[in-house]
Amino acid sequence: MSDPVSFEKNTIIVIFGASGDLAKKKTFPALFGLFREGYLDPSTKIIGYARSKITNDELYDKIEPNLKKRHGKEDDQKVKDFFGMINYISGQYDTDEGFVQLNNEIETFEKSRNISTPHRLFYLALPPSVFLPVAQQLKKLVYAKDGITRIIVEKPFGHDLDSARKLQADLAPLFKEEEIFRIDHYLGKELVKNLIPLRFGNKFLNSSWNKNSIQNIQISFKEPFGTEGRGGYFDSIGIVRDVMQNHLLQILTLLTMDRPISFNSEDIRDEKVKVLKSLAPISNDDILLGQYGKSIDGTKPSYLDDETVKPNSKCVTFAALTFHINNDRWDGVPIIMRAGKALDAGKVEIRVQYKNIPTGMFNDMPNNELVIRVQPNPAVYLKFNAKTPGLSDTTSITDLDLTYEDRYRDFWIPEAYEALIRDALLGDHSNFVRDDELDISWKLFTPLLNYIESPETPAPSVYPYGSRGPEGLSEYLKKNGFDYNGTETYSWPITSPHSS
Ligand code: BG6
């Protein structure tokens, strides 16, 4: 086990929506992961709260298949110990009764441990409709007056600028900004967390990270599956709200912000806000929208085949957008964000394409590219040109390759939720979304969403399930500054043309 820290003892963690999908697949498994690795003290008490009338054992049965074991048999005991820390309470979200019971349970625990400064973390794994009533009940009945209360909230944080502002205005009187942890799980991914050290900890990257050297940046999100029965939820959301306004925009800000003056979370978030304020409005004339149809061989369904979506829905399942940043560092550098469901691959990747060599020798060499592959198989690699080995004076493209699974074999790389829950327990806001960040992101995206959802806007073009996206994608990328060198993917090792 690597470097466990001694953890604050006797913390209370309450998970609202405990019987739901998010809690079962992400929240409880993340807590187990932290416990397994020694980052969650055994004295912690975890309470699951939801409306379903289930027993503790029924809850454990739901959770157990999602718990990851890394240390063989040793972890079987850990699972038992972990379940020993969890209790379930069934209660309503909008009446006092369940919250009174919850508070009694918490106070009894804290008394039994002689706690003078309670530490309570509330995780709201809830649909937006019950989010506010729970926050109100929490404040009224379970708030730790003489201790630390923190609440973790999950997206969606609103549906557009007005609803996000309303939600914020409703929450603000209940909880202070420093008590709120808005989760964007992309901020907990290892390679996203690595953006700040990579950029600002490497002089050569930092010096070239601007309009003088960089031609274009692409942030791509591809999923190889469609909505598959989850269309009812997705239909009113669309790909732009689902992953672009939040996850990919977070990546964009970390990629383009200036260097924070310190590691302090407010200094980091101040820089993020600054760059967000410099983003030009997204032009409706410079976007590419798509919805997936059946696969070419007819075996995979179209979006409209999903029975949970509205007939003739114009919901967008693919979008490509281009951002421009009006500041000295980035003036003239297009940043393309593209995201889609039911595509030809599953990956999330950042591609920073450098400018061509100036006119003269080597002018025809492929552009350098720094690729940060967030998932799967996290990696950072730099595509660069080198002399082909041997008695040859030709050059070829090769790479400096940091593939995590090769280089960091024995490391435990936490899941995004593990990293973020631990941050919240420690009170570190660096990887959470601040209220003003959220406001600016909605300001930026709401006009685009209004355009996409207007009845006058033409339906998105249909692309086949399992393809790269709608027709016109290559032209779109080219128009916005991306030079396709025929080397988007790269295979290793290079074989010598002379090997037999
Ligand atoms: C969620 C979206 O926020 O992120 C999903 O609602 C999407 O539609 C998911 O599939 C992607 O997350 P990850 O961690 O699997 O890349």
Coordinates of N, CA and C in Angstrom, one line a residue, residues 32 57 81 157 254 264 274 277 283 289 296 355-356 360 362 364 387 394 397 413 419 421 437 440 448-449:
F32 N -15.1 3.1 -0.9 CA -14.4 1.8 -0.6 C -12.9 1.9 -1.1
D57 N -28.6 -4.9 4.5 CA -28.0 -5.9 3.7 C -28.4 -5.8 2.2
D81 N -15.2 -5.0 6.5 CA -15.0 -3.9 7.4 C -15.7 -2.6 6.9
F157 N -26.0 21.4 -12.7 CA -26.2 22.6 -11.9 C -27.0 23.6 -12.8
L254 N -8.3 24.7 -17.9 CA -7.0 24.3 -17.4 C -5.9 24.4 -18.4
N264 N -2.9 27.6 -4.0 CA -4.2 27.8 -3.3 C -5.4 27.7 -4.2
K274 N -10.7 34.0 -15.1 CA -10.1 35.0 -16.0 C -10.1 34.5 -17.5
K277 N -13.6 34.4 -18.9 CA -14.1 35.7 -19.3 C -13.5 36.2 -20.6
S283 N -19.8 31.1 -32.1 CA -20.6 31.5 -33.3 C -21.5 30.4 -33.8
L289 N -23.4 20.0 -36.1 CA -24.2 19.3 -35.2 C -24.7 18.0 -35.8
I296 N -24.0 1.4 -40.3 CA -24.1 1.1 -41.7 C -24.6 -0.3 -42.0
K355 N 2.7 24.9 -34.8 CA 2.8 25.5 -36.1 C 3.8 24.7 -37.0
N356 N 3.7 25.0 -38.3 CA 4.7 24.4 -39.2 C 6.0 25.1 -39.0
G360 N 11.6 27.2 -45.8 CA 13.0 26.9 -45.8 C 13.1 25.4 -45.5
F362 N 13.1 21.8 -44.1 CA 12.2 21.0 -43.2 C 10.8 21.6 -43.1
D364 N 8.4 21.1 -44.9 CA 7.3 20.1 -45.2 C 7.2 19.1 -44.1
K387 N 15.6 12.0 -37.5 CA 16.3 11.3 -38.6 C 16.0 9.8 -38.5
T394 N 16.7 10.6 -44.6 CA 15.3 11.0 -44.5 C 15.0 11.1 -43.0
I397 N 8.4 10.7 -38.5 CA 7.8 11.1 -37.3 C 7.8 10.0 -36.2
I413 N -3.7 4.4 -9.4 CA -4.2 5.7 -9.9 C -5.7 5.8 -9.5
A419 N -10.5 10.5 -6.0 CA -9.6 11.7 -5.8 C -10.5 12.9 -5.3
I421 N -13.6 12.9 -3.8 CA -14.1 12.8 -2.4 C -13.1 13.1 -1.4
E437 N -17.4 30.6 -11.9 CA -17.1 29.7 -13.0 C -18.3 29.2 -13.7
I440 N -20.3 31.9 -15.6 CA -19.7 32.3 -16.9 C -19.9 31.2 -17.9
L448 N -26.0 29.5 -27.3 CA -25.8 28.4 -28.3 C -26.9 27.3 -28.1
L449 N -27.2 27.0 -26.8 CA -28.3 26.1 -26.5 C -29.6 26.6 -27.0

